[in-house]
Each structure stands twice: as C-alpha cells, then as structure tokens.
Short mmCIF file of C-alpha atoms and ligand atoms in Angstrom, two decimals:
data_model
loop_
_atom_site.label_atom_id
_atom_site.label_comp_id
_atom_site.label_asym_id
_atom_site.label_seq_id
_atom_site.Cartn_x
_atom_site.Cartn_y
_atom_site.Cartn_z
CA MET A 1 -37.10 -5.49 9.12
CA THR A 2 -36.53 -5.24 12.90
CA LEU A 3 -33.69 -7.18 14.39
CA PRO A 4 -34.50 -8.92 17.69
CA ASN A 5 -32.98 -7.64 20.94
CA ARG A 6 -30.83 -10.73 21.35
CA SER A 7 -28.68 -9.49 18.42
CA SER A 8 -25.03 -8.93 19.08
CA SER A 9 -24.24 -5.27 18.63
CA PHE A 10 -21.17 -3.65 17.07
CA ASP A 11 -20.01 -0.31 15.74
CA VAL A 12 -18.70 -1.97 12.58
CA ALA A 13 -19.40 -5.31 10.93
CA VAL A 14 -16.95 -6.22 8.18
CA ILE A 15 -18.08 -8.85 5.67
CA GLY A 16 -15.11 -10.95 4.55
CA ALA A 17 -11.81 -11.87 6.20
CA GLY A 18 -9.42 -11.45 3.30
CA ALA A 19 -6.45 -9.10 3.60
CA VAL A 20 -8.70 -6.09 3.03
CA GLY A 21 -11.48 -6.99 5.51
CA LEU A 22 -9.01 -8.07 8.21
CA ALA A 23 -7.01 -4.86 7.87
CA VAL A 24 -10.16 -2.75 8.07
CA GLY A 25 -11.29 -4.71 11.15
CA TRP A 26 -7.88 -4.38 12.83
CA ARG A 27 -7.61 -0.64 12.17
CA ALA A 28 -11.21 -0.10 13.34
CA ALA A 29 -10.57 -2.02 16.58
CA GLN A 30 -7.36 -0.02 17.11
CA ARG A 31 -9.44 3.16 16.91
CA GLY A 32 -11.60 1.89 19.73
CA LEU A 33 -14.55 0.85 17.58
CA ARG A 34 -16.36 -2.39 18.47
CA ALA A 35 -15.52 -4.31 15.31
CA ILE A 36 -16.52 -7.74 14.08
CA VAL A 37 -15.19 -9.48 10.97
CA LEU A 38 -17.42 -12.18 9.50
CA GLU A 39 -16.00 -14.87 7.26
CA ARG A 40 -17.95 -17.63 5.62
CA ALA A 41 -14.97 -20.02 5.38
CA ASP A 42 -13.65 -21.85 8.42
CA ARG A 43 -10.47 -19.75 8.35
CA THR A 44 -9.34 -16.28 7.38
CA GLY A 45 -7.65 -15.55 4.06
CA ALA A 46 -9.50 -18.40 2.38
CA GLY A 47 -10.51 -16.30 -0.63
CA THR A 48 -8.21 -14.62 -3.12
CA SER A 49 -5.76 -13.17 -0.61
CA SER A 50 -4.11 -16.51 0.10
CA VAL A 51 -3.62 -17.14 -3.62
CA ALA A 52 -2.00 -13.77 -4.43
CA ALA A 53 1.67 -13.51 -5.30
CA GLY A 54 2.16 -10.49 -3.05
CA MET A 55 3.93 -8.06 -5.38
CA LEU A 56 3.76 -4.49 -4.13
CA ALA A 57 4.36 -3.01 -7.53
CA PRO A 58 2.69 0.36 -8.20
CA ILE A 59 5.59 1.47 -10.39
CA ALA A 60 5.94 -1.69 -12.48
CA GLU A 61 2.16 -1.82 -12.99
CA ALA A 62 1.63 1.89 -13.75
CA LEU A 63 -0.57 2.48 -16.80
CA PRO A 64 -1.02 5.87 -18.47
CA THR A 65 -4.78 5.25 -18.41
CA GLU A 66 -4.86 4.52 -14.67
CA LEU A 67 -2.87 7.31 -13.04
CA PRO A 68 -5.19 7.81 -10.03
CA LEU A 69 -4.84 4.09 -9.30
CA MET A 70 -1.07 4.38 -9.60
CA ARG A 71 -1.08 7.26 -7.11
CA LEU A 72 -3.21 5.23 -4.69
CA GLY A 73 -0.79 2.32 -5.07
CA LEU A 74 2.21 4.58 -4.46
CA ALA A 75 0.53 5.97 -1.34
CA SER A 76 -0.01 2.43 -0.07
CA ALA A 77 3.54 1.33 -0.92
CA ARG A 78 4.87 4.36 0.99
CA ILE A 79 3.03 3.41 4.18
CA TYR A 80 3.75 -0.32 3.86
CA PRO A 81 6.96 -0.34 5.96
CA GLU A 82 5.23 1.40 8.87
CA PHE A 83 2.12 -0.76 8.42
CA VAL A 84 4.05 -4.05 8.59
CA GLY A 85 6.20 -2.74 11.47
CA GLU A 86 3.09 -1.94 13.47
CA LEU A 87 1.44 -5.18 12.42
CA SER A 88 4.37 -7.26 13.50
CA ASP A 89 4.41 -5.55 16.93
CA ALA A 90 0.63 -5.92 17.26
CA SER A 91 0.55 -9.58 16.25
CA GLY A 92 3.94 -10.87 17.39
CA MET A 93 4.21 -12.40 13.91
CA ASP A 94 6.34 -11.74 10.84
CA PRO A 95 4.12 -10.57 7.94
CA GLY A 96 6.79 -11.62 5.39
CA TYR A 97 7.61 -8.19 3.93
CA LEU A 98 10.63 -8.36 1.61
CA ARG A 99 12.35 -5.16 0.45
CA CYS A 100 13.64 -6.89 -2.65
CA GLY A 101 13.05 -4.51 -5.58
CA THR A 102 11.86 -5.58 -9.01
CA LEU A 103 13.34 -6.26 -12.45
CA ILE A 104 11.26 -6.13 -15.63
CA ALA A 105 12.97 -8.09 -18.36
CA ALA A 106 12.67 -8.12 -22.15
CA ARG A 107 13.40 -11.23 -24.20
CA ASP A 108 13.53 -9.80 -27.73
CA GLY A 109 13.68 -6.59 -29.72
CA ASP A 110 9.95 -5.91 -29.59
CA GLU A 111 9.81 -6.37 -25.84
CA ALA A 112 12.92 -4.19 -25.43
CA GLU A 113 11.25 -1.42 -27.45
CA SER A 114 8.15 -1.67 -25.33
CA LEU A 115 10.28 -1.55 -22.14
CA THR A 116 11.93 1.63 -23.40
CA ARG A 117 8.47 3.22 -23.71
CA GLU A 118 7.62 1.99 -20.20
CA LEU A 119 10.82 3.61 -18.95
CA GLU A 120 10.00 6.94 -20.60
CA LEU A 121 6.50 6.95 -19.10
CA ARG A 122 7.86 6.30 -15.62
CA HIS A 123 10.59 8.92 -15.93
CA SER A 124 8.00 11.46 -17.10
CA LEU A 125 6.09 10.69 -13.88
CA GLY A 126 9.23 11.15 -11.78
CA LEU A 127 9.36 7.47 -10.77
CA ALA A 128 12.65 5.76 -9.90
CA VAL A 129 13.47 3.27 -12.67
CA ASN A 130 16.91 2.33 -14.01
CA ARG A 131 17.65 0.96 -17.47
CA LEU A 132 20.00 -2.02 -17.33
CA ARG A 133 21.87 -3.66 -20.16
CA SER A 134 21.70 -7.45 -20.26
CA SER A 135 25.13 -7.82 -18.63
CA GLU A 136 24.21 -5.38 -15.85
CA ALA A 137 20.97 -7.20 -15.11
CA ARG A 138 22.76 -10.53 -15.08
CA ARG A 139 25.33 -9.19 -12.66
CA LEU A 140 22.47 -8.42 -10.26
CA GLU A 141 20.69 -11.72 -10.92
CA PRO A 142 23.16 -14.29 -12.27
CA ALA A 143 20.45 -16.92 -12.87
CA LEU A 144 18.96 -14.82 -15.69
CA ALA A 145 19.42 -16.26 -19.19
CA PRO A 146 21.81 -14.66 -21.71
CA ALA A 147 18.73 -14.31 -23.96
CA LEU A 148 17.71 -11.29 -21.88
CA ARG A 149 17.85 -8.16 -24.07
CA LEU A 150 17.11 -5.31 -21.68
CA ALA A 151 15.84 -4.85 -18.14
CA LEU A 152 14.35 -2.13 -16.00
CA GLU A 153 15.26 -2.05 -12.35
CA ILE A 154 12.62 -0.69 -9.98
CA PRO A 155 14.28 -0.41 -6.58
CA ASP A 156 11.09 0.64 -4.74
CA ASP A 157 8.66 -2.12 -5.84
CA HIS A 158 8.80 -4.85 -3.19
CA ALA A 159 6.82 -7.94 -2.11
CA ILE A 160 5.06 -9.54 0.84
CA ASP A 161 3.88 -13.07 1.61
CA PRO A 162 0.07 -12.66 1.58
CA ARG A 163 -0.48 -15.77 3.72
CA ARG A 164 1.77 -14.44 6.46
CA LEU A 165 0.10 -11.06 6.07
CA THR A 166 -3.41 -12.45 6.62
CA ALA A 167 -2.22 -14.62 9.52
CA ALA A 168 -0.66 -11.57 11.21
CA LEU A 169 -3.75 -9.44 10.53
CA THR A 170 -5.96 -12.13 12.06
CA GLN A 171 -3.89 -12.13 15.25
CA ALA A 172 -3.67 -8.33 15.35
CA LEU A 173 -7.44 -8.01 14.94
CA THR A 174 -8.19 -10.16 17.97
CA ASN A 175 -5.30 -8.69 20.00
CA ALA A 176 -6.80 -5.23 19.42
CA GLY A 177 -10.12 -6.42 20.87
CA GLY A 178 -11.85 -7.05 17.54
CA THR A 179 -14.14 -10.06 17.12
CA LEU A 180 -13.64 -12.63 14.39
CA ARG A 181 -16.37 -15.05 13.42
CA THR A 182 -15.42 -17.69 10.85
CA SER A 183 -17.82 -20.23 9.31
CA THR A 184 -20.34 -17.39 9.23
CA ALA A 185 -21.69 -16.50 5.82
CA VAL A 186 -23.50 -13.19 5.64
CA ARG A 187 -26.62 -13.56 3.54
CA GLU A 188 -28.00 -10.06 3.75
CA VAL A 189 -27.14 -6.49 4.63
CA VAL A 190 -30.07 -5.26 6.71
CA VAL A 191 -31.37 -1.85 5.62
CA THR A 192 -34.38 -0.20 7.26
CA ASP A 193 -35.68 3.35 7.06
CA GLY A 194 -32.96 4.20 4.57
CA ARG A 195 -29.97 3.22 6.70
CA VAL A 196 -27.89 0.15 7.35
CA ARG A 197 -28.72 -1.68 10.61
CA GLY A 198 -26.47 -4.71 10.47
CA VAL A 199 -26.23 -8.08 8.76
CA ARG A 200 -28.12 -11.33 8.78
CA THR A 201 -26.39 -14.65 8.22
CA GLY A 202 -27.70 -17.57 6.22
CA ASP A 203 -27.84 -19.75 9.34
CA PRO A 204 -31.16 -19.48 11.20
CA ASP A 205 -29.38 -20.59 14.40
CA VAL A 206 -26.98 -17.64 14.25
CA GLU A 207 -28.34 -14.41 15.65
CA PRO A 208 -28.52 -11.36 13.41
CA ILE A 209 -25.77 -8.88 14.09
CA THR A 210 -26.57 -5.21 14.53
CA ALA A 211 -23.96 -2.69 13.53
CA GLU A 212 -23.88 1.05 13.03
CA HIS A 213 -21.72 0.54 9.95
CA VAL A 214 -21.30 -2.39 7.58
CA VAL A 215 -18.16 -2.64 5.47
CA VAL A 216 -18.45 -4.93 2.45
CA ALA A 217 -15.08 -6.64 1.86
CA ALA A 218 -16.41 -9.85 0.35
CA GLY A 219 -14.04 -9.90 -2.63
CA ALA A 220 -15.17 -11.61 -5.82
CA TRP A 221 -18.32 -12.91 -4.08
CA THR A 222 -19.72 -9.46 -3.26
CA GLU A 223 -22.63 -9.67 -5.71
CA ALA A 224 -24.22 -12.57 -3.82
CA LEU A 225 -25.03 -10.32 -0.85
CA GLU A 226 -28.75 -9.66 -0.57
CA GLY A 227 -30.62 -6.74 0.92
CA LEU A 228 -29.14 -3.83 -1.01
CA PRO A 229 -31.10 -1.96 -3.65
CA ASP A 230 -29.59 -2.25 -7.14
CA ASP A 231 -28.51 1.38 -7.35
CA ALA A 232 -26.57 1.09 -4.05
CA ARG A 233 -24.45 -1.83 -5.23
CA VAL A 234 -20.95 -2.14 -6.63
CA PRO A 235 -20.75 -4.55 -9.58
CA ILE A 236 -17.93 -7.06 -9.12
CA HIS A 237 -16.91 -9.91 -11.38
CA PRO A 238 -14.12 -12.48 -10.96
CA VAL A 239 -10.98 -12.61 -13.12
CA LYS A 240 -9.28 -15.95 -12.68
CA GLY A 241 -5.55 -16.33 -12.11
CA GLN A 242 -3.64 -19.62 -11.99
CA ILE A 243 -0.43 -19.56 -10.01
CA LEU A 244 2.33 -22.00 -9.01
CA ARG A 245 4.13 -22.17 -5.66
CA LEU A 246 7.58 -23.73 -5.79
CA HIS A 247 10.72 -24.13 -3.73
CA ASP A 248 14.39 -24.60 -4.48
CA PRO A 249 15.81 -27.67 -2.68
CA ALA A 250 19.20 -25.91 -2.82
CA GLY A 251 17.86 -23.09 -0.62
CA PRO A 252 17.57 -19.35 -1.27
CA GLY A 253 19.56 -17.30 -3.78
CA LEU A 254 18.35 -18.30 -7.25
CA LEU A 255 16.54 -14.99 -7.58
CA THR A 256 16.61 -12.14 -5.07
CA ARG A 257 14.34 -9.60 -6.82
CA VAL A 258 10.84 -9.92 -8.25
CA LEU A 259 11.25 -10.79 -11.92
CA ARG A 260 8.52 -9.60 -14.29
CA MET A 261 8.27 -10.48 -17.95
CA ALA A 262 5.61 -10.38 -20.65
CA GLY A 263 2.91 -12.79 -19.49
CA GLY A 264 4.19 -13.52 -16.00
CA TYR A 265 6.39 -13.01 -12.99
CA VAL A 266 8.48 -14.87 -10.42
CA VAL A 267 8.33 -13.60 -6.84
CA PRO A 268 10.98 -14.73 -4.33
CA ARG A 269 10.02 -15.16 -0.69
CA GLY A 270 13.67 -14.82 0.40
CA ASP A 271 13.88 -18.34 1.83
CA GLY A 272 14.10 -20.49 -1.30
CA ARG A 273 10.35 -20.39 -2.00
CA TYR A 274 9.01 -18.78 -5.19
CA VAL A 275 5.66 -17.92 -6.66
CA LEU A 276 5.22 -18.15 -10.41
CA GLY A 277 2.17 -16.37 -11.79
CA ALA A 278 -0.28 -15.76 -13.19
CA THR A 279 -2.84 -16.32 -15.90
CA MET A 280 -5.63 -13.79 -16.57
CA GLU A 281 -8.87 -15.53 -17.52
CA GLU A 282 -12.54 -14.59 -17.72
CA ARG A 283 -14.13 -17.86 -16.58
CA GLY A 284 -16.67 -16.88 -13.99
CA PHE A 285 -16.21 -18.59 -10.65
CA ASP A 286 -14.21 -21.52 -12.05
CA ARG A 287 -11.15 -22.19 -9.89
CA THR A 288 -9.81 -25.29 -11.58
CA VAL A 289 -6.17 -25.45 -12.61
CA THR A 290 -5.19 -26.65 -16.05
CA ALA A 291 -2.20 -28.19 -17.81
CA GLY A 292 -2.36 -25.28 -20.26
CA GLY A 293 -2.16 -22.80 -17.39
CA ALA A 294 0.94 -24.49 -15.93
CA PHE A 295 2.53 -24.70 -19.38
CA GLU A 296 1.95 -20.99 -20.04
CA LEU A 297 3.46 -19.94 -16.70
CA LEU A 298 6.52 -22.19 -17.02
CA ARG A 299 7.15 -21.33 -20.67
CA ASN A 300 7.16 -17.57 -19.97
CA ALA A 301 9.49 -17.87 -16.99
CA PHE A 302 11.77 -20.52 -18.50
CA GLU A 303 13.04 -18.27 -21.30
CA LEU A 304 14.45 -15.81 -18.76
CA LEU A 305 15.06 -18.05 -15.77
CA PRO A 306 15.92 -21.53 -17.15
CA SER A 307 16.54 -23.06 -13.71
CA VAL A 308 12.87 -22.56 -12.86
CA THR A 309 12.37 -26.11 -14.17
CA GLU A 310 14.54 -27.46 -11.34
CA LEU A 311 12.27 -26.05 -8.66
CA VAL A 312 9.92 -28.37 -6.78
CA ILE A 313 6.20 -27.69 -7.21
CA ASP A 314 4.47 -27.29 -3.84
CA GLU A 315 1.08 -26.04 -4.97
CA PHE A 316 -0.84 -25.12 -8.11
CA SER A 317 -3.94 -23.06 -7.42
CA ALA A 318 -6.27 -20.49 -8.88
CA GLY A 319 -7.82 -17.37 -7.40
CA LEU A 320 -10.47 -14.87 -8.41
CA ARG A 321 -9.47 -11.21 -8.69
CA PRO A 322 -12.41 -9.07 -7.55
CA THR A 323 -12.91 -6.67 -10.43
CA THR A 324 -15.12 -3.65 -11.08
CA PRO A 325 -16.15 -2.53 -14.60
CA ASP A 326 -13.38 0.13 -14.63
CA ASN A 327 -10.75 -2.04 -12.86
CA ALA A 328 -10.45 0.45 -10.00
CA PRO A 329 -11.47 -0.37 -6.42
CA ALA A 330 -14.54 0.96 -4.64
CA ILE A 331 -13.42 2.38 -1.31
CA GLY A 332 -15.42 4.32 1.22
CA PRO A 333 -19.02 5.23 1.98
CA GLY A 334 -21.81 4.02 -0.31
CA SER A 335 -25.08 5.69 -1.10
CA ILE A 336 -26.89 4.36 2.00
CA PRO A 337 -25.91 5.79 5.41
CA GLY A 338 -23.86 3.23 7.32
CA LEU A 339 -22.84 1.29 4.21
CA HIS A 340 -19.13 1.24 3.28
CA TRP A 341 -17.24 -0.58 0.56
CA ALA A 342 -13.74 -2.01 0.36
CA VAL A 343 -14.02 -4.12 -2.78
CA GLY A 344 -12.83 -4.46 -6.36
CA HIS A 345 -9.09 -4.40 -5.72
CA TYR A 346 -8.51 -6.59 -8.76
CA ARG A 347 -4.74 -7.20 -9.23
CA HIS A 348 -3.67 -4.85 -6.45
CA GLY A 349 -5.52 -5.90 -3.30
CA ILE A 350 -2.45 -6.86 -1.31
CA LEU A 351 -0.69 -3.63 -2.31
CA LEU A 352 -3.76 -1.54 -1.51
CA THR A 353 -4.56 -3.19 1.85
CA PRO A 354 -2.89 -0.56 4.11
CA VAL A 355 -4.27 2.48 2.32
CA THR A 356 -7.75 0.96 2.02
CA ALA A 357 -7.87 0.17 5.74
CA ASP A 358 -6.75 3.68 6.64
CA LEU A 359 -9.23 5.36 4.29
CA VAL A 360 -12.20 3.26 5.36
CA THR A 361 -11.53 3.46 9.09
CA GLY A 362 -10.70 7.15 8.82
CA ALA A 363 -14.14 7.76 7.30
CA LEU A 364 -15.80 5.49 9.91
CA ALA A 365 -14.15 7.19 12.87
CA ALA A 366 -14.86 10.67 11.57
CA GLY A 367 -18.46 9.79 10.76
CA ASN A 368 -17.50 11.03 7.33
CA ASP A 369 -19.91 10.03 4.58
CA ARG A 370 -17.94 11.81 1.90
CA ALA A 371 -16.39 9.71 -0.86
CA ILE A 372 -12.64 9.08 -0.54
CA ALA A 373 -11.91 10.29 -4.07
CA ASP A 374 -14.19 10.43 -7.08
CA GLU A 375 -12.19 7.81 -8.97
CA PHE A 376 -12.78 5.27 -6.21
CA ALA A 377 -16.22 6.37 -5.01
CA PRO A 378 -18.46 3.30 -4.70
CA THR A 379 -21.37 5.47 -5.85
CA ARG A 380 -19.88 5.83 -9.34
CA PHE A 381 -21.61 2.58 -10.34
CA ALA A 382 -25.19 3.67 -9.61
CA GLY A 383 -27.24 2.45 -12.56
CA VAL A 384 -24.71 -0.19 -13.68
CA PRO A 385 -26.55 -3.56 -13.65
CA VAL A 386 -25.52 -6.09 -11.00
CA ALA A 387 -26.42 -9.74 -11.48
CA VAL A 388 -26.88 -11.51 -8.15
CA GLY A 389 -25.54 -14.78 -9.50
CA ALA A 390 -25.55 -18.25 -8.02
CA GLY A 391 -21.84 -18.49 -8.89
CA ALA A 392 -20.99 -15.78 -6.40
CA ARG A 393 -22.61 -17.83 -3.63
CA ALA A 394 -20.48 -20.91 -4.35
C1 LIG B 1 -3.21 -15.27 -9.10
C2 LIG B 1 -3.34 -13.96 -8.39
C3 LIG B 1 -2.21 -13.22 -8.10
C4 LIG B 1 -2.33 -11.98 -7.45
N1 LIG B 1 -1.19 -11.30 -7.15
C5 LIG B 1 -1.29 -10.09 -6.53
C6 LIG B 1 -0.13 -9.37 -6.20
O1 LIG B 1 0.99 -9.80 -6.49
N2 LIG B 1 -0.26 -8.17 -5.56
C7 LIG B 1 -1.48 -7.67 -5.22
O2 LIG B 1 -1.54 -6.57 -4.65
N3 LIG B 1 -2.61 -8.35 -5.51
C8 LIG B 1 -2.54 -9.54 -6.16
N4 LIG B 1 -3.67 -10.23 -6.48
C9 LIG B 1 -4.97 -9.62 -6.18
C10 LIG B 1 -5.33 -9.83 -4.72
O3 LIG B 1 -5.21 -11.19 -4.40
C11 LIG B 1 -6.76 -9.37 -4.45
O4 LIG B 1 -6.98 -8.08 -4.95
C12 LIG B 1 -7.00 -9.36 -2.94
O5 LIG B 1 -6.65 -10.60 -2.38
C13 LIG B 1 -8.43 -9.03 -2.61
O6 LIG B 1 -8.55 -9.12 -1.22
P1 LIG B 1 -9.96 -9.10 -0.54
O7 LIG B 1 -9.75 -9.13 0.92
O8 LIG B 1 -10.76 -7.98 -1.13
O9 LIG B 1 -10.66 -10.43 -1.08
P2 LIG B 1 -10.54 -11.93 -0.58
O10 LIG B 1 -9.18 -12.26 -0.13
O11 LIG B 1 -11.14 -12.79 -1.63
O12 LIG B 1 -11.44 -11.93 0.71
C14 LIG B 1 -12.85 -11.88 0.64
C15 LIG B 1 -13.36 -12.80 1.74
O13 LIG B 1 -14.76 -12.62 1.87
C16 LIG B 1 -15.31 -13.87 2.17
N5 LIG B 1 -16.73 -13.80 1.85
C17 LIG B 1 -17.30 -13.66 0.63
N6 LIG B 1 -18.64 -13.58 0.73
C18 LIG B 1 -18.91 -13.64 2.06
C19 LIG B 1 -20.12 -13.61 2.79
N7 LIG B 1 -21.32 -13.50 2.19
N8 LIG B 1 -20.07 -13.71 4.15
C20 LIG B 1 -18.87 -13.84 4.79
N9 LIG B 1 -17.69 -13.89 4.12
C21 LIG B 1 -17.72 -13.78 2.78
C22 LIG B 1 -14.53 -14.84 1.31
O14 LIG B 1 -14.62 -16.17 1.78
C23 LIG B 1 -13.13 -14.25 1.43
O15 LIG B 1 -12.39 -14.85 2.48
C24 LIG B 1 -3.61 -11.48 -7.10
C25 LIG B 1 -4.74 -12.23 -7.38
C26 LIG B 1 -4.61 -13.47 -8.01
C27 LIG B 1 -5.84 -14.28 -8.29
#
C-alpha cells in the first residue's frame, strides 16, 4: 500500500502514550530523532500506567524461575534515580519518585516460613535484604499490627507515582521536540515490500503517518493492531487488577515504606496518600470494580495495618496488565525491518520504563536490528497464535 505524499513524516512513530511509549518517544526525541507518539485516548497515561501502584520492586518480586527478568528490573531500578533526575530537569515537573524502601510482612507461621525461603533465595543472589523480628519491624513502622510474625526489609526497592511520571514524560517529550497526538487511534501498521512504512489511523480524515520505524507500545490492546502478519506479532492478553486509592485526613506518616503481604500491598506516596492493591484476575478486557475486589484488598491489608480502615477512599479502579505467554516483556526489533516492540511489561511496566526506553532507542539510533536479549526478543513468539479480538479494540 502506498502512502500519499501529504503524509506527515517521522523517523519514529510510537503507538501508545503510556509510561513506556512516552519514555521511548522522549528518549528518541532527545537523540535527535523526529519522533511522534500516537495515543487513542484524549490524554496520555489513560491506559494501565495511570492505574499502577508504582512499586519499583525487582528484589521483592524476584522469582527463581524469572532471573533474567529480575536482572532487567535491577538494571532499571539502578538507573531510575538518574532517569527521574533528568526527567524532572527536562519537564520542570516532579515525577514523584520516593526512596522509601520496602517491607514484606508475614502474618502467621506459614507465611513466616515462606518469607525465610524468600530471604535465602535473595541472599544467594547477593541481594540486600534484612530479616526483622516483629518488634524491629514495628519500630520502623509503628502502625503495623502486633500480629506481624516476621518481616523482610528491602532498602533498595522504592516507589514512584505513575501519574506524575506520565505527566512529566508528556512534558519532557514535547520539550525535547517530540510530537504528541492524542485522540488518534492507530488502526494499522503499514508494511510494504517487507518493511514497515508507517501507520494508518482509523479516522479517514487523519492523514497516514510515514515513519522509518514504528514502535508498538499499545499495552494490553496491542493485538487489535492490524497490518502485521501473524508470525511477526507478539501475543498479549490482559490481566486485570483492581486497586484502591486512599488518603489519610491526618496527613502523612501512617506508613513510610511500601508494605507487601500475601495477596496485596500498600504503597505510600509520602504525602498522606496511599495505594492499596491489587487483585490478579483473568477477565479479558473487563475493567469493572467489584465489592469482592475491595473486600479482598482491605481484608489483606487490615490484618497488618489495622488503621487502613480509617483512610478515606478517593478512587477505586481497575487496570489491565499487558501480559505475554511467558510473562516477560517483548523489547526491541521485531522480525520485520523497521518494526520495534515495547510491550508485555505485565506487573513491572513502571519499573521497566527507563531500561525499556534506553534499549529501544539505543537500537533505533544505532540502526541495530539485533534482539536486545534472547529472553526478551519479540521474535520468540513466532508461531504462537494471536487472536485479533474485538475486546482489544474497546
Ligand atoms: C493494578 C495494577 C497495579 C500495577 N502496579 C505496578 C507497580 O507497582 N509497578 C510496576 O512496575 N507496574 C505495575 N503495574 C503494571 C504497569 O501498570 C504496566 O506494566 C504498565 O503500565 C504498562 O505500560 P504501557 O505503557 O506498556 O501500557 P499502557 O499504560 O496501557 O499504555 C498503552 C497506551 O496505548 C494506547 N493505545 C492502545 N492501542 C492504541 C492504538 N491502536 N492507537 C493509539 N493508542 C493506543 C492506550 O490507550 C494506552 O494509553 C500495575 C498494573 C496494574 C493493573
């Protein structure tokens, strides 16, 4: 298909203005590439990024079966301070990074035993984790209930406010000379003669956009994109998470660290606001919130942090974690020249935003079509069926 001459022309077109797409667009513009970020909603961060809790927790979330992912997360956590420093200078905004550390708490003997195993795994990997008796943990966080049996302190797992992050990225993108087009849904990635040529929107009044490279950062809705052959696609499905946003009328101080427990977590914003998350549900593109979801979140937190019931509820929402079949992201060049992926970040997209942006734009700037690392190569899914579902277009 030939795109008409009136098309706008860019070096890079990024599909999706979540944290990942915005960061890729910003970094690309910083490198002097003519970058455009296209977002179908009327504002940036309207997808999963604005729902996320914002834990930056590669150590707390380390799994023995996902060590490459843990290493990627650690790499991203390491560059986070520099990333947010640069972002705040570039945007003139505060991205809401909080160097707060994390506690993982056990409520009973079984959970304490499981925490001890978690501690051993992390020590065997050389990660900084401290075992705290109940009294020690409660000295650090006096609001914790006496029922607490054991806690692990992770001083290097922090948090960020994803809404502030996306707002700052939006500003930084345009300040760096990048173009942002909201209310612009991409319908199709245009591929001719075996290479990507740009994107076409669903609106016949909007001109097609030509671009040397297209970066797919469309989150949970990736599968709705047309134009790509099946074996060039990355299969993505949504995993729903319900999450509460609350504030303490008495101000900050109830909890200063991220608190994680079996089945949930409480993340402080440092100013008296808290996020209480999150359910994990396989319900397609359903984003309703339920009484059962709220009950589950409050019950899990209440046992360890009884005063959670005194907090005021500001918002109850649900988001869709963009998930690949192996739960690892797809980052870097795809199988068609000019096609790049930054999708499938599942539970870690906010954590992985800086490293993803650096990897993708590094490959773009170097004209490097080599996969970033085999574990995250978008091409690993060739042959895995992708259903282009109506749900993804909703
Ligand atoms: C409840 C919950 C809690 C979470 N907590 C954490 C956490 O603590 N830490 C962490 O690291 N991660 C967390 N996550 C995961 C994190 O939110 C995601 O991994 C991350 O937001 C993915 O970012 P993204 O930019 O890829 O996707 P999104 O933020 O969803 O952005 C994709 C964008 O693409 C747009 N789009 C889609 N299709 C098109 C199209 N055809 N044309 C144009 N635009 C399109 C969408 O509108 C959307 O704005 C959480 C997720 C949930 C649901």
